Amino acid sequence: MLTTVSHSDLVACSAGEVRAAIRSGSYDQHTAGLAAGKLQCNLAILPEKFALDFLRFCQRNPKPCPIVGVSDSGDPFLPTLGQDIDIRSDVSKYRVFRDGTLHDEVTNIADIWADDLVTVALGCSFTFENALLRNGIPVRHIERGLNVPMYRTNIGLVPAGRFGGRMVVTMRPIPEAQVDKAREISRRYPQAHGAPIAVGDPAEIGIKDLAHPDWGDSVEIKSGEVPVYWACGVTPQNVLLDAGLPICITHSPGHMLITDVAEDAETTILRKN
Amino acid sequence: MLTTVSHSDLVACSAGEVRAAIRSGSYDQHTAGLAAGKLQCNLAILPEKFALDFLRFCQRNPKPCPIVGVSDSGDPFLPTLGQDIDIRSDVSKYRVFRDGTLHDEVTNIADIWADDLVTVALGCSFTFENALLRNGIPVRHIERGLNVPMYRTNIGLVPAGRFGGRMVVTMRPIPEAQVDKAREISRRYPQAHGAPIAVGDPAEIGIKDLAHPDWGDSVEIKSGEVPVYWACGVTPQNVLLDAGLPICITHSPGHMLITDVAEDAETTILRKN
């Protein structure tokens, strides 16, 4: 029987050590705060037949869908993100969708891996949140140990093939005097949603009530703070769901793929040493 | 009969006006210095059958091959780069390759356009050169009215399908005290080759003799200057040539696609207004 490890057991571990714990089946929890300094990714695995259109869709919507890695068809490895990454086992929890419906939530997809599957890794907000914190900008949901609030908007995406829809955003309350700095810092991370999409009035982007996010937890906006909205990695998940593919696999929310790429690297391609 | 216009006639024109002159057949010269402030692109048009692998190749080699736009299959328009861009007519000179051999050089490809062709637009060095100049860093080949010197290197590319090979770089002599600033400025343009690949000794990246570039013109390196090397858009052209596709169309050197996207925009996706 496998020994189960906890989040705190893994906090000081390297990216490779965390992946090894996940691969062995001894860790199946969320990855926030693990492998500090390394890029974590949203995950989309889909049949090759739809991959060209999905890559076109991501290229046309780079803020919600920043592509950081693409596998060969049928190849479960992602050497540009980490030499030993096996996508069949190295994510702590997966969601399997069939015909646009959640079919299963599992900790290993080796039994359903197929020769025509393509893995697309997309950047995630952990990267710029860490940069905001390093630069003295508070991030409310992290302070409070909550999940970031996420909202559907009326912002149309640029379609490609069967992929399209509207953008999902995250919201972080930022002290008014620090909004410009938050914009400047997050813009440095195009591989992680980049600069905010909007600042201020939620109605302008079609959000009715900030107190009731569509996903995640509501957070307090204090006096002197303004809501700042960033493109969110739930966008491509929704788009994939709506596309109704015969099969599609994503990570479970918060259970990201941990890579060996430094968050501050100029590109998301691991350099050979 | 069409009136022919000169480069100087077009210098003050907008991107759309320059494209209209090219489209009408009245301008077939190089595009350096035209439509100031707008993104110009390297061009690769290839059959859909090879497009997924080519996009994977570009994603894995983002410094020589920064993807800035991808068309739908068979669609000659590129609305994310400019509302009226018709790729069959809007580049001033094209090279048509068949089975890996230069077959023709033409000013219009409407007669060979086909329903399975995909256009991939890649960033070009004009973008960061303009930024260097704006920041007081001299660019020798521009000062002298020459073409930038380009060299084959021993730097291996990350392969995808039939696409692979070695990187081509450009070289610009930079005053030693300004190298860090040049690195910092060009890194801000990931859509245009980003930061330098190497600085200094040409032998370290497999260049035998800086005085004899593989393409372009030799430029003087003055006392106190060091050679600085950036990834070059000739890389994907060579890779496409070596791949021996049945058909492949590129721009002719210096005859770039002019877009409506601002060089300083956060993303290369034109926002609807």
XYZ file of C-alpha atoms in Angstrom:
546
model
C 0.000 0.000 0.000
C 1.238 3.472 -0.908
C 2.136 6.034 1.695
C 0.033 9.153 1.306
C 1.880 12.462 1.595
C 0.368 15.842 2.475
C 0.727 19.268 0.852
C 3.044 20.379 3.667
C 5.273 17.308 3.143
C 5.897 18.497 -0.417
C 6.315 22.251 0.081
C 10.126 22.079 0.158
C 10.389 19.501 -2.652
C 11.636 20.106 -6.186
C 9.282 19.999 -9.176
C 10.614 16.549 -10.085
C 10.065 15.269 -6.541
C 6.481 16.560 -6.480
C 5.786 14.926 -9.853
C 7.301 11.659 -8.575
C 4.961 11.724 -5.559
C 1.995 12.379 -7.849
C 3.114 9.715 -10.338
C 3.398 7.085 -7.598
C -0.149 7.828 -6.485
C 0.844 9.120 -3.059
C -0.335 12.716 -3.639
C -3.639 13.749 -5.274
C -4.274 17.216 -3.819
C -3.936 20.768 -5.271
C -0.585 22.183 -6.376
C -0.775 25.842 -5.253
C 2.437 26.795 -3.447
C 4.359 23.683 -4.536
C 7.658 23.748 -6.493
C 8.083 27.486 -5.875
C 9.513 29.372 -8.822
C 8.499 26.771 -11.402
C 5.853 27.278 -14.089
C 2.564 25.468 -13.462
C 0.135 24.820 -16.312
C -3.466 24.349 -17.277
C -3.889 21.172 -19.285
C -5.913 20.243 -22.372
C -5.563 16.827 -24.001
C -7.572 16.286 -27.184
C -7.583 14.207 -30.377
C -5.114 15.255 -33.102
C -8.049 15.825 -35.450
C -9.003 18.921 -33.415
C -5.510 20.034 -32.383
C -4.763 22.390 -35.282
C -7.995 24.325 -34.700
C -7.407 24.377 -30.945
C -3.873 25.756 -31.425
C -5.283 28.374 -33.798
C -7.909 29.233 -31.186
C -5.267 29.630 -28.470
C -3.021 31.717 -30.754
C -5.943 34.067 -31.422
C -6.807 34.372 -27.718
C -3.366 34.538 -26.125
C -4.438 36.182 -22.878
C -6.840 33.470 -21.667
C -4.978 30.687 -23.571
C -1.184 31.208 -23.501
C 0.362 28.105 -25.110
C 3.446 26.962 -23.195
C 3.869 23.414 -24.530
C 2.473 21.039 -27.165
C 3.219 17.311 -27.380
C 3.694 15.172 -30.442
C 0.557 13.210 -31.332
C 0.310 10.098 -29.165
C 3.468 11.002 -27.231
C 2.759 11.266 -23.474
C 6.038 13.112 -22.812
C 6.628 16.864 -22.787
C 10.419 17.284 -22.943
C 10.264 21.040 -23.541
C 8.606 21.453 -20.104
C 10.506 18.800 -18.099
C 12.680 15.878 -19.090
C 10.658 13.224 -17.243
C 7.101 14.545 -17.518
C 4.673 11.721 -18.332
C 1.307 13.366 -18.838
C -0.525 10.075 -18.181
C 0.458 10.111 -14.504
C 2.073 13.402 -13.493
C -1.008 15.528 -12.804
C -2.634 14.978 -9.422
C -6.204 14.935 -10.710
C -7.710 14.833 -14.208
C -11.182 15.442 -15.574
C -12.278 13.268 -18.465
C -14.978 14.687 -20.733
C -16.840 12.670 -23.360
C -19.100 14.414 -25.882
C -18.947 17.594 -23.825
C -19.991 16.008 -20.537
C -17.894 15.330 -17.434
C -17.463 11.584 -17.494
C -14.907 10.877 -14.779
C -12.379 12.410 -12.376
C -9.226 10.278 -12.031
C -5.605 10.385 -10.843
C -4.119 8.541 -13.822
C -5.094 8.375 -17.500
C -2.749 5.593 -18.709
C -5.705 3.302 -19.412
C -7.407 5.824 -21.702
C -4.281 7.227 -23.363
C -4.464 6.844 -27.156
C -2.121 7.236 -30.110
C -3.977 10.237 -31.485
C -4.015 12.373 -28.329
C -2.207 15.723 -28.235
C -1.354 17.519 -24.994
C -1.545 21.303 -24.919
C -0.166 23.018 -21.795
C -1.375 26.567 -21.111
C 0.033 29.110 -18.669
C -1.663 29.729 -15.312
C -2.156 32.665 -12.997
C 0.080 31.285 -10.216
C 3.022 32.741 -12.179
C 1.944 36.381 -12.076
C 0.389 36.086 -8.601
C 3.797 35.068 -7.273
C 5.311 38.070 -9.061
C 2.687 40.421 -7.555
C 3.436 39.078 -4.060
C 7.213 39.403 -4.566
C 6.615 43.046 -5.509
C 4.560 43.858 -2.423
C 1.125 43.777 -4.048
C -1.387 41.912 -1.875
C -3.467 39.081 -3.341
C -6.640 38.824 -1.263
C -7.728 35.222 -1.950
C -4.242 33.954 -1.108
C -4.199 36.008 2.128
C -7.508 34.435 3.084
C -6.731 30.893 1.928
C -9.572 31.003 -0.614
C -9.891 30.110 -4.280
C -9.719 33.071 -6.677
C -13.178 34.352 -7.743
C -13.939 33.676 -11.428
C -16.663 35.224 -13.583
C -18.223 34.746 -17.003
C -17.995 37.965 -19.074
C -19.487 39.341 -22.284
C -16.021 39.554 -23.907
C -16.138 37.564 -27.143
C -13.286 35.239 -28.058
C -11.848 35.037 -31.578
C -13.161 31.688 -32.887
C -11.308 28.896 -34.720
C -13.156 25.874 -36.061
C -15.563 24.635 -33.424
C -13.796 26.556 -30.655
C -15.205 29.872 -29.466
C -17.330 31.561 -26.822
C -16.783 34.191 -24.166
C -13.915 34.946 -21.818
C -13.804 33.947 -18.173
C -11.865 36.301 -15.883
C -10.448 36.191 -12.386
C -10.782 39.199 -10.083
C -8.303 40.484 -7.525
C -8.975 43.634 -5.454
C -5.901 45.881 -5.744
C -5.232 49.130 -3.805
C -5.945 51.944 -6.260
C -2.400 53.321 -5.967
C -0.928 49.951 -6.958
C -3.068 49.191 -10.017
C -0.519 50.585 -12.491
C 2.262 48.587 -10.863
C 0.134 45.415 -10.914
C -0.519 46.005 -14.624
C 3.148 46.592 -15.374
C 4.285 43.483 -13.463
C 1.697 41.085 -14.866
C 2.318 42.319 -18.415
C 5.817 40.838 -18.107
C 4.230 37.361 -18.053
C 2.583 36.819 -21.450
C 2.900 33.059 -20.747
C 0.588 33.599 -17.754
C -2.345 35.771 -18.917
C -0.326 39.028 -19.068
C -1.771 42.422 -18.115
C -5.338 42.819 -16.828
C -8.250 42.705 -19.291
C -10.223 45.377 -17.414
C -10.222 47.467 -14.238
C -13.161 48.794 -12.232
C -16.857 48.548 -13.117
C -17.856 44.873 -13.442
C -20.931 45.778 -15.541
C -18.665 46.975 -18.354
C -17.560 43.399 -19.024
C -20.942 41.845 -18.296
C -20.432 40.791 -14.673
C -23.655 41.309 -12.701
C -22.559 40.785 -9.119
C -19.001 40.510 -7.842
C -20.295 38.951 -4.615
C -21.452 35.885 -6.558
C -18.619 34.507 -8.685
C -19.425 31.759 -11.215
C -16.552 29.677 -9.819
C -14.265 30.027 -6.790
C -14.878 32.091 -3.669
C -16.156 35.613 -3.158
C -13.546 37.997 -1.682
C -13.911 41.323 0.110
C -13.105 44.555 -1.745
C -11.899 47.033 0.854
C -12.235 50.803 0.752
C -9.561 52.242 -1.562
C -9.315 49.057 -3.594
C -10.564 48.486 -7.124
C -11.472 45.177 -8.736
C -8.916 44.183 -11.380
C -9.774 41.486 -13.940
C -7.365 39.077 -15.619
C -8.057 36.539 -18.361
C -8.560 33.094 -16.794
C -7.496 29.570 -17.696
C -11.050 28.349 -17.133
C -11.807 30.007 -20.510
C -10.237 27.219 -22.629
C -11.814 24.578 -20.366
C -15.284 26.026 -21.044
C -14.530 26.341 -24.749
C -13.440 22.689 -24.891
C -16.559 21.634 -23.008
C -18.811 23.563 -25.409
C -16.996 22.055 -28.409
C -18.380 18.657 -27.416
C -15.338 16.632 -28.487
C -15.711 12.844 -28.323
C -12.929 12.886 -25.701
C -11.039 15.644 -23.950
C -9.015 15.544 -20.743
C -8.145 18.517 -18.533
C -6.577 18.919 -15.101
C -9.026 19.284 -12.210
C -9.216 22.902 -10.960
C -6.154 23.717 -8.839
C -4.428 20.445 -9.757
C -1.965 21.892 -12.265
C 0.875 20.337 -14.222
C 4.145 21.295 -12.483
C 7.020 21.897 -14.929
C 10.799 22.360 -14.610
C 10.637 25.700 -16.443
C 11.490 28.737 -14.305
C 8.567 31.142 -13.895
C 10.877 33.985 -14.898
C 12.373 32.265 -17.952
C 12.222 34.242 -21.181
C 10.571 31.332 -22.988
C 8.730 28.271 -21.681
C 11.099 25.930 -23.525
C 13.483 24.086 -21.222
C 17.034 24.599 -22.423
C 19.248 21.555 -22.698
C 22.293 21.732 -20.458
C -1.171 50.471 -67.100
C -0.403 50.829 -63.398
C 1.530 53.714 -61.964
C 4.640 52.505 -60.160
C 5.358 54.110 -56.777
C 8.716 54.284 -55.021
C 9.731 53.493 -51.431
C 9.932 57.206 -50.626
C 6.414 57.760 -51.993
C 5.131 55.327 -49.357
C 7.178 56.336 -46.295
C 4.436 58.562 -44.874
C 1.591 56.161 -45.757
C -0.439 54.042 -43.359
C -0.113 50.256 -43.266
C -3.401 49.933 -45.153
C -2.251 52.386 -47.825
C 1.036 50.543 -48.314
C -0.831 47.222 -48.622
C -3.225 48.818 -51.146
C -0.246 49.945 -53.263
C 1.223 46.450 -53.097
C -2.141 44.807 -53.807
C -2.679 46.952 -56.915
C 0.717 45.901 -58.273
C 2.207 49.389 -58.141
C 4.851 48.578 -55.475
C 7.060 45.469 -55.385
C 10.104 46.631 -53.389
C 11.275 45.994 -49.783
C 9.249 47.130 -46.763
C 11.945 48.286 -44.295
C 11.010 51.683 -42.866
C 7.419 51.585 -44.164
C 4.300 51.862 -41.934
C 6.403 52.995 -38.962
C 5.219 51.566 -35.651
C 3.349 48.636 -37.200
C 4.359 44.992 -36.850
C 5.915 43.444 -39.957
C 6.036 39.669 -40.397
C 7.879 36.779 -41.930
C 5.524 34.601 -43.926
C 5.096 30.847 -44.327
C 2.214 29.387 -46.330
C 1.948 25.599 -46.369
C -0.579 22.777 -46.818
C -2.875 22.064 -43.842
C -1.481 18.535 -43.706
C 1.821 19.940 -42.380
C 0.433 22.890 -40.389
C 0.031 21.165 -37.004
C 3.648 19.985 -37.029
C 4.853 23.388 -38.222
C 2.966 25.150 -35.408
C 4.454 22.654 -32.922
C 7.884 23.368 -34.382
C 7.405 27.129 -34.003
C 6.053 26.753 -30.447
C 9.180 24.773 -29.504
C 11.511 27.327 -31.082
C 9.869 30.596 -30.112
C 12.948 32.798 -30.495
C 13.598 32.148 -34.210
C 9.896 31.385 -34.930
C 7.561 33.658 -32.925
C 4.021 32.941 -34.168
C 2.018 36.159 -34.550
C -0.876 34.975 -36.731
C -2.357 31.800 -38.225
C -5.116 31.692 -40.871
C -7.971 29.261 -41.191
C -7.273 26.559 -43.788
C -7.953 27.887 -47.277
C -8.827 31.356 -45.973
C -6.574 34.034 -47.512
C -7.544 36.621 -44.888
C -5.814 37.337 -41.581
C -8.305 39.426 -39.569
C -6.303 39.211 -36.343
C -3.447 41.095 -38.071
C -5.431 43.548 -40.203
C -9.068 43.724 -41.279
C -8.376 43.823 -45.029
C -5.221 41.683 -45.356
C -5.484 39.364 -48.373
C -2.400 37.192 -48.243
C -2.709 36.363 -51.987
C -1.811 39.918 -52.981
C -0.643 41.986 -50.008
C 3.036 41.003 -49.862
C 5.293 42.788 -52.324
C 7.238 39.684 -53.378
C 6.749 35.961 -52.719
C 8.952 32.925 -53.156
C 7.231 29.739 -54.254
C 8.990 26.488 -53.347
C 8.023 23.087 -54.757
C 9.545 19.899 -53.313
C 12.145 21.970 -51.447
C 13.355 23.900 -54.490
C 12.811 27.565 -55.364
C 10.339 27.421 -58.213
C 9.304 31.028 -58.777
C 9.427 34.563 -57.405
C 6.152 36.439 -57.925
C 4.167 39.478 -56.777
C 0.799 37.719 -56.471
C -0.178 34.156 -55.583
C -3.923 34.236 -56.365
C -3.446 31.761 -59.228
C -1.809 29.157 -56.991
C -3.902 29.724 -53.850
C -5.617 26.492 -52.766
C -8.284 25.452 -50.285
C -5.840 23.555 -48.078
C -3.275 26.315 -47.594
C -2.582 27.753 -44.137
C -0.776 31.048 -43.581
C 1.556 31.369 -40.602
C 2.881 34.867 -39.856
C 6.045 35.069 -37.729
C 7.549 38.101 -36.010
C 10.512 39.931 -37.554
C 13.533 41.824 -36.283
C 12.366 45.224 -37.560
C 10.297 45.456 -34.348
C 13.163 45.275 -31.866
C 15.574 47.192 -34.137
C 13.149 50.124 -34.051
C 13.046 49.810 -30.249
C 16.871 49.766 -30.037
C 17.061 52.914 -32.185
C 14.369 54.679 -30.117
C 16.470 53.922 -27.032
C 19.698 55.357 -28.454
C 21.375 52.053 -29.348
C 22.990 52.217 -32.793
C 22.214 49.561 -35.409
C 25.184 49.406 -37.781
C 23.606 47.884 -40.900
C 20.785 50.438 -40.781
C 23.294 53.301 -40.361
C 25.130 52.048 -43.437
C 22.080 51.213 -45.547
C 23.048 47.529 -45.664
C 21.206 44.263 -45.078
C 21.753 42.683 -41.644
C 24.462 39.962 -41.655
C 23.033 36.461 -41.083
C 24.929 33.305 -40.133
C 24.293 29.583 -39.840
C 25.097 28.326 -36.301
C 25.566 24.978 -34.541
C 22.570 25.653 -32.264
C 20.153 22.768 -32.673
C 16.422 23.425 -32.984
C 13.801 21.350 -31.155
C 12.267 19.219 -33.927
C 8.590 18.530 -34.709
C 7.585 16.073 -37.418
C 9.689 16.732 -40.496
C 10.719 20.178 -39.272
C 14.122 20.651 -37.622
C 17.696 21.765 -38.188
C 19.925 24.496 -36.845
C 19.338 28.113 -35.937
C 20.243 31.062 -38.146
C 21.196 34.262 -36.314
C 21.621 37.916 -37.167
C 24.557 39.892 -35.770
C 24.635 43.506 -34.672
C 27.779 45.120 -33.202
C 26.791 46.854 -29.950
C 28.987 49.122 -27.781
C 30.043 46.983 -24.806
C 28.467 49.388 -22.303
C 25.092 49.088 -24.048
C 24.855 45.291 -24.369
C 22.817 44.873 -21.173
C 20.428 47.602 -22.253
C 20.081 46.040 -25.723
C 19.286 42.700 -24.062
C 16.740 44.256 -21.737
C 14.987 46.152 -24.543
C 14.832 43.297 -27.045
C 13.596 40.880 -24.387
C 10.426 42.992 -24.226
C 9.579 41.798 -27.754
C 8.985 38.037 -27.558
C 6.915 38.418 -30.751
C 10.116 39.598 -32.483
C 12.925 37.184 -31.506
C 13.296 38.521 -27.933
C 16.654 38.799 -26.155
C 19.944 37.844 -27.845
C 20.865 34.149 -28.219
C 24.576 34.817 -27.601
C 27.111 37.618 -27.142
C 30.780 37.693 -28.106
C 32.876 34.834 -29.516
C 31.339 33.662 -32.814
C 33.117 30.276 -32.556
C 31.007 29.387 -29.515
C 27.928 29.140 -31.692
C 29.712 27.654 -34.682
C 30.289 30.795 -36.758
C 33.690 30.630 -38.480
C 34.141 34.113 -39.864
C 32.021 37.163 -39.064
C 33.415 38.905 -42.149
C 31.659 36.376 -44.388
C 27.965 36.101 -43.467
C 25.893 33.335 -45.060
C 23.272 35.896 -46.080
C 23.160 39.707 -46.017
C 26.093 42.094 -45.819
C 29.237 42.132 -43.691
C 29.364 45.048 -41.225
C 32.279 46.631 -39.376
C 32.773 45.875 -35.652
C 34.426 48.922 -34.155
C 36.778 49.026 -31.188
C 34.762 48.799 -27.957
C 31.893 46.953 -29.655
C 30.952 43.299 -29.260
C 29.023 41.152 -31.713
C 25.536 40.365 -30.390
C 23.512 37.543 -31.963
C 19.734 37.315 -32.235
C 17.601 34.436 -33.520
C 16.658 35.104 -37.149
C 13.516 34.636 -39.218
C 15.565 32.950 -41.950
C 15.604 29.921 -39.596
C 12.018 28.821 -40.371
C 12.573 29.511 -44.089
C 15.549 27.111 -44.112
C 13.624 24.563 -42.084
C 10.713 24.717 -44.537
C 13.111 24.365 -47.478
C 14.768 21.307 -45.922
C 11.357 19.758 -45.191
C 10.801 19.442 -48.949
C 7.064 20.142 -48.872
C 5.226 19.708 -52.190
C 4.413 23.420 -52.003
C 5.397 26.194 -49.644
C 5.286 29.961 -50.118
C 7.306 32.548 -48.205
C 7.892 36.279 -48.548
C 11.049 37.271 -50.418
C 13.775 38.541 -48.055
C 12.994 42.089 -46.906
C 9.517 42.002 -48.490
C 7.561 41.502 -45.271
C 3.841 41.375 -44.571
C 2.824 44.749 -43.083
C 0.107 44.459 -40.414
C -2.141 46.906 -38.558
C -0.902 45.647 -35.171
C 1.140 48.166 -33.180
C 4.762 47.054 -32.607
C 4.317 47.855 -28.919
C 0.986 46.049 -28.484
C 0.859 43.516 -25.665
C -0.404 40.819 -28.036
C -0.313 40.533 -31.830
C -4.088 40.163 -31.990
C -5.844 43.216 -33.390
C -8.558 44.342 -30.990
C -11.982 45.111 -32.383
C -13.076 48.684 -31.808
